[in-house]
Structure formats: C-alpha cells, structure tokens
Amino acid sequence: MDSKSERKRLRTRWRTQDTELSLLALPTTIWYVLFCFLPMFGLIIAFKDFKIYGGFLSNVIHSDWSGFKNFEFLFKSNDAWVVIRNTLGYNFIFILLGILVPVTLALMVGQLHSRKAGKVYQTMMFLPYFLSWVVVSAVIWAFLSFDKGIANQFLADLGHDPINWYMEEKYWPYFLVFMNLWKGLGYGMVVYLATITGIDNTYYEAAVIDGASKWQQTKFITLPLMKMVIVMMFILSVGRIFYTDFGLFFQVPRDSNSLFNVTTTVDVLVYKQLKTATVGMASASAFVQSVLGCVTILIANWVVRKVDPDSAMM
Amino acid sequence: MKKTMKHLLVLSTAALLTTALAACGSSSNSNTSNNTAATNGASSNQSTNANANKPADGDIPTLVWWTIGGQIPANFDKAIAAMNAYTAEKIGVKVDVKVASWGDWDTKINTIVNTGEPFDIMFTNNGKYNQQVNMGAFADLTDLVQSESPDLYNLIPQKVWDGTKVGGKIYSVPTYKDSSLTQYWVFNDSYVQKYKIDTASIKSLKDLDKPFHDMKAGEGKSFYPLSLTQGDGFNGFFNNFDDMTLGLPPIGVKVDDASRKVVSVLENQDVMDGLKLLHKWYQDGIVNPDAPTKTEADKARPFFAAQAFPGAEATWQINEGVAKYDMFPVFGPIYTTSTIQGSLNAISANSKYKKEALKYLQLVNTDPKLRNMLAFGEPGVDFNNVDGEKVVERTTDTWPLAAYTQGTFFDLAVTKGAPVDQWEQVRKLNDQAISSTSLGFALDISKVGTEVANTKAVWDKYRYELMTGASDPEKMVPKILSELKAAGMDTIMKAAQEQIDNYFK
C-alpha cells in the first residue's frame, strides 16, 4: 500500500472554478460556523450546575458538573411525553402534506402554458411566507376572538352559539396544520418548480410523438426525474422532526392554558423553561432535542439507502 | 477515524479560542454610545455591545443599569443626558439606563444574568432575586453598603434590610417605599356616580357582586366591569398567604399563623370560594372573555385591584386618562419578605464599579432633584416643578420608567393632584403595618430546584384560566393539585417546613 503515490495520483489541481464555488459557499459556511457549530459548546451547560463567575465562558468552565441532574426534571415532568407526541405528530403531518401539496401544485403550475400566469400564482403563494407569525397571530385573533371576532359574528348570524375558540382544544390541530401549510406552501414549491423547469424538453417531445397523455408524461417523465429532489427534501425535513416553528406554536395560540396539550412542542417548552427554570434545564431539553434529531436523520437516511441507494445523501 | 478526531479536536480548540478572544476583544471596546447620545440626542436604545467597565470619558465611569419600563419615548436619551450631567458633577458617575419592557423583562433579565453580559445595577424582585443570588450573580454588599454609603444604610430601616437578606447577607439595595403591602380596590368615579356604588360598604369579593352586575346590566353586552389579563388575574387574590419568596401561590403560610404551618393554599376554603365567585363572574360576562389570553391591560378600566398607597390615583388618572378614580383599601398594610422584595436594585458580582454603583444608589435615595428626574423624565418637558422639588406637575404620559423600581419614595416629589402629605401617609402605613409571622424568612430552593421548576411549570399551565375565572375551580383544582403533587409539591412543602422551623427556633 503506497498511499503517498496513490494520493498524488488522485490529487487534481485546484481550478478557478473551485475558487469561485468556495467563495459562493463562504457566507453560508460562516453562518453555519457562527450559529450552528460554535453554540454547540453550550451543550456542556446541560451537564453543569450553572453559576455566575464572570463572563459567559468562565461561567461555563467554572460551574460544577452535575451529571444528568438537569435531565431529571425533563423526564420527571408529566408533560414530557405530551410535548414529544405533539412535536413528532405535527411534524409527521407537516412533512407528509409539505411534500404532497407543493409537489402537486408545482406540477400544476408547471403545466401552465402562460409562463406569466405561473409566475403570478407562484408569487401569490409565496407571499404568506414573508409575514411574521406575530402578525399572523393578530389576524387570526381578529377572526377567532370571542366577543369581537368575525367567526363568532358569523355563527351568531346563523343562529349558533359563539365558541370560545382559544379554550377549545379540538379545533386547534386542524388550525395549526392549515396555517403551517398556508405559510410554507410557496416556499416549498420553489425547489420543485425549479426541478420541473430544468427537465429537458426533448423528453416530452419524444413522449408526445409516442402519444403519451399529460398524465402519462407526468407519471413517467416528470415524477421520476423529481424523485431525487423529493427524497432529499424528505430527509432534510425528517432531520428537523424534533424542531418546530416556534412562532406558529407559541404566538398563534396566544399561550392559552386550555390549548397546552395540543400546542406545546419542544421549542415552546424550552422557551418557557428559560423563563422560569434554569439555563441548565433548558439546555438539557435542547440537548435531547438535538440528539434525537441526529438519530432520526441517520435512520431516515439509512432507510432510504436500503430502498434506493442513489437517492441517499450519505 | 483517527484523522477526523484529530481534525475535530483542532477545530474545537480553535472555536473555543475564538470565542475566548472575542470575549476579550469586546471588553476593550470603549463604550461610546452615551457620548453620542448625549451630544446629538440620538434615537433611543442603542444596544451596542456596550461594556460597563470602561470609563466613557476620562475618569467618569458610566454604569449600566438594567431596569423595567414601558415604551421608550423620543426624548429618553436627552432626559438621561440631563441626569448624567447632574450626577457627573455631583459624584462623578454617569448611568446608561437600559429598559426591558414589562412583558419581556422576565426572559431578558434571565438571559443577561446567565450569559454574563456586563451590567452594574439591575432591578429585580421577589420572583427572581432568590434564584439570582443562588447563581452568584450579585455582589455581597453586607459590609460595603455600610462603609461606602452610610447615609443609604441609615435611611432604610433595619426591618427592610433584613427582608432582603439571603443566608444572612445583603445582596441588594431595597427600595424603601410602601414596603408593606396595602391592597386597594379602585373604581372609575363616573360609574360610582351612575350606579350609586357605596364603596365604603365593600369589604370582600362578595360585596363586589352587586355593583358588577349593576354595571353589566346598565352598560350592555360588550362592557366588562372586571377587565383582567392573563399575567395578573385578580390582583392580590393570595394576599392572605406568605409565599416565602417562592413565587408559587399554591404553597404558602397564612400571614397570621403563629405556628407557621406550610399549607396547600388551593385547598383553603376561602380561596376556593373566591375562585368559585370569579368563575361565576366569568360565566355572567362580568370578566372579559379573552382574559386568559390577554397580555396588556386596557386603559381606563372601570374597576381594578392593585397594591398601592394614598395618592396613587393621581398617577393612574394621568396614565389612564380617567377624570377621577375612587380607591379604597381592602387589605393590609402588612409586611412580608415578598413585599419588601417587591423592588430591589442589585449590583453585579462582576461589576468593576461596585462602590460607584452604591454611591449612585445612595444619591438616588437621598437627592430629590435626581430622584424626580428618574421618576418623571426630562425637566421642563415631561414635568415642571411647581413647588421646588416637592411638588411637580406632569405634562406628558410617555415617561417609561416606574418610580417604584428606582429608590425611596421619601425624597420624591408629589404629583400635582395627589395629597401633599402623600409620602407621610405612606410612611404611616409602613409604621402601622403588621408583620407576617414568617417575616424575614426566605426559602432556600437550592436542594429542591427540580421540584420547584416542575411545580411552577404545572402552575403556569393552569393559572391564567384559574385566576381569571375562565375554568371551573370545582373541576380544575383537584386536577391541578394532583399534578402539583406528582411534580413534587409535597417535597417542597416538607423542605419549607423544616427550614422555617429551623429559622425561627
């Protein structure tokens, strides 16, 4: 095994292209280092009895080790499983719908003859993505407020009793799923539309000559060529299955007590802990969240590799 | 594998080093935000990574003071600059006042303490103080306050100093104000006239029933006599119990219980009756239906309950735009450890200017001119002096800082419209105040941290709806209690009982 000569033979020259691509990746890399890799050292806090000694770093270094004491609280609390159920349940539905609906719509928009109309529809669907959840929650409040809301006015006009929306658990899973879909739809479509636009037209021409219908074109050309992207998006979203959109689950239900069991997710719990409990406890929750997230992404990738090795990311 | 490990190690060391360097770097930046603000009246709240430990110009240090307040008005920096000009000359200290809004304060103050962001003085209260002292965030002032600021030490009665002690040491300067609690109920006078409400005969929650129903019947469907918010519920509901600074209402000691028995408050019959009444009001449309999710209180409420003192209505009338409020005391005055700890200003354990901070707090507590600027804003803009520094007339309602968070009331001017002897009356209240049997005792939660966090989480899940009357106490209280017990309530009560028995041995 002469590994040295082996490596020499494999080493290609650094080209201009490489420089350009590296520069292109630089901002993202810096962002990741600053906001994803550096904060990781904070995970130590989960295993410490955090005390103040000076600056933040010396606090982390000088605090005593406390083993798994901070985790105790998370698993002792009765809510742990409710919260994990919500996080996984909602995300499971979001992932499913978040692939089904945008892909379907992307296919539809891709079929449009007028490129202009397609752009208009896409922009319209994209707009909600730019609204913050705080704004959205105020708008929803205008709909669902008990005594001033449009929804209850409407019910009253129909002769029904008004409903105290913010104290009724049963409606909220549907609300949240709908709101999430409404907001993320346009954003989710972008990637799929780009893929569809990137497909070489000659495939379709050949298919049309063979007499393929629109549906057959979609089934045998578009979808197979999109598969790779869909699987990639799926793996990425599975990796974030323990993370939820904090704004959706905290702002929209307005921190209502009655809705605790259907709206509290891990992120919301961590936030509430930062308010009342200690940093160590909040870090412990975040730690569990990260580890479980990592495990799920590896499992998802492993499953995909078993089924279709070409689509797997690692 | 070996290689990657090595790479990772290199990477992580590098990362740690960068953060360390960054931390050093930030501490050599001088804090210029104040100078610019002072010279050109720049817009509010420049949150530069200001560093508290560097003189702003030459040898006059600028202390960072984190406090609580409302919306920052446009003239905020000018007002602070006027204050600084005065104090720089007087004691050679300036301050940079940073304001956390009422709603954010909880989270923000926790973050500042935890991340070790430099500050010199911080407003805190009974809900946070104990935990922060436990964490080692605050400087021990026991000796320092006597040697550096003797006037301050002598101004505040020993009883009040004792109320701030944790483990026998002083970690903050208490605000000597209405340090005893007097609970008032306040009616908007126009409704009192309209519905002939006899406030003199109102002594308990039950007596409110008739006036509320009269108001509701007369004003119509979308009028709510009792407008509540999720954070507050019915203010003062648990006054009969001393919470030992735990900040968890379901556990307490009855204020007049000579045997100092730690009890489960929700199982008390009076509390239960009160909760039932609240629930009935909620169902009858007395309470606003959105109370459990409402975060900001309405202005000009027809009725509210508040901890107050004689003459407080003058301030409310200005802030809420109401012609006249009728207020009458219903409970107290009483001293508990929590009421004394209702407003504290602590000094950071890492502050380089502990002595200067104490000097500044001493000046706040003894110098009427500075005191009024802090409480009312920019002289000539937010307020005008009517009678020297004794009586002022407020001309705006935008000043964000709350007088109770800063320093004693006894060198503060009286707002025009309040009784001139207002502060004398407050002093009398303090003198008349009875003491809770557990006064001076503060629970040490270091050994039951997990249980406290868990029980607080359970309480937070239910308190908005319970304390606004939205949920039915007959159904909910047993449920809440069983969850509290599962979360370790009994352990806390046992520990509290042991500690309290030891303390008063």
Short mmCIF file of C-alpha atoms in Angstrom, two decimals, chain B residues 242-246 251-253 259-263 438 441-445 447-448 452 488-504:
data_model
loop_
_atom_site.label_atom_id
_atom_site.label_comp_id
_atom_site.label_asym_id
_atom_site.label_seq_id
_atom_site.Cartn_x
_atom_site.Cartn_y
_atom_site.Cartn_z
CA ASP B 242 -46.93 34.46 52.67
CA ASP B 243 -45.25 32.71 49.76
CA MET B 244 -41.79 32.70 51.43
CA THR B 245 -40.47 34.36 48.22
CA LEU B 246 -41.04 31.10 46.38
CA ILE B 251 -47.74 26.88 48.59
CA GLY B 252 -47.73 29.36 51.45
CA VAL B 253 -48.04 30.14 55.12
CA SER B 259 -47.44 28.10 64.27
CA ARG B 260 -46.10 28.89 60.76
CA LYS B 261 -47.54 25.84 59.10
CA VAL B 262 -46.78 25.49 55.40
CA VAL B 263 -50.10 24.72 53.71
CA SER B 438 -42.76 34.44 58.70
CA PHE B 441 -37.68 34.05 56.15
CA ALA B 442 -36.87 33.29 52.52
CA LEU B 443 -36.94 29.75 51.23
CA ASP B 444 -33.66 28.31 50.02
CA ILE B 445 -34.53 26.33 46.90
CA LYS B 447 -31.89 21.48 47.08
CA VAL B 448 -35.38 21.29 45.56
CA VAL B 452 -39.68 23.95 42.03
CA GLY B 488 -43.03 17.26 43.81
CA MET B 489 -45.14 19.77 45.72
CA ASP B 490 -45.02 17.69 48.91
CA THR B 491 -41.22 17.60 48.81
CA ILE B 492 -41.10 21.39 48.61
CA MET B 493 -43.60 21.77 51.44
CA LYS B 494 -41.63 19.40 53.65
CA ALA B 495 -38.35 21.22 52.94
CA ALA B 496 -40.04 24.57 53.56
CA GLN B 497 -41.48 23.40 56.86
CA GLU B 498 -38.07 22.17 58.04
CA GLN B 499 -36.35 25.39 57.00
CA ILE B 500 -38.96 27.65 58.56
CA ASP B 501 -38.91 25.72 61.83
CA ASN B 502 -35.12 25.97 61.95
CA TYR B 503 -35.13 29.65 61.11
CA PHE B 504 -37.49 30.63 63.91
#
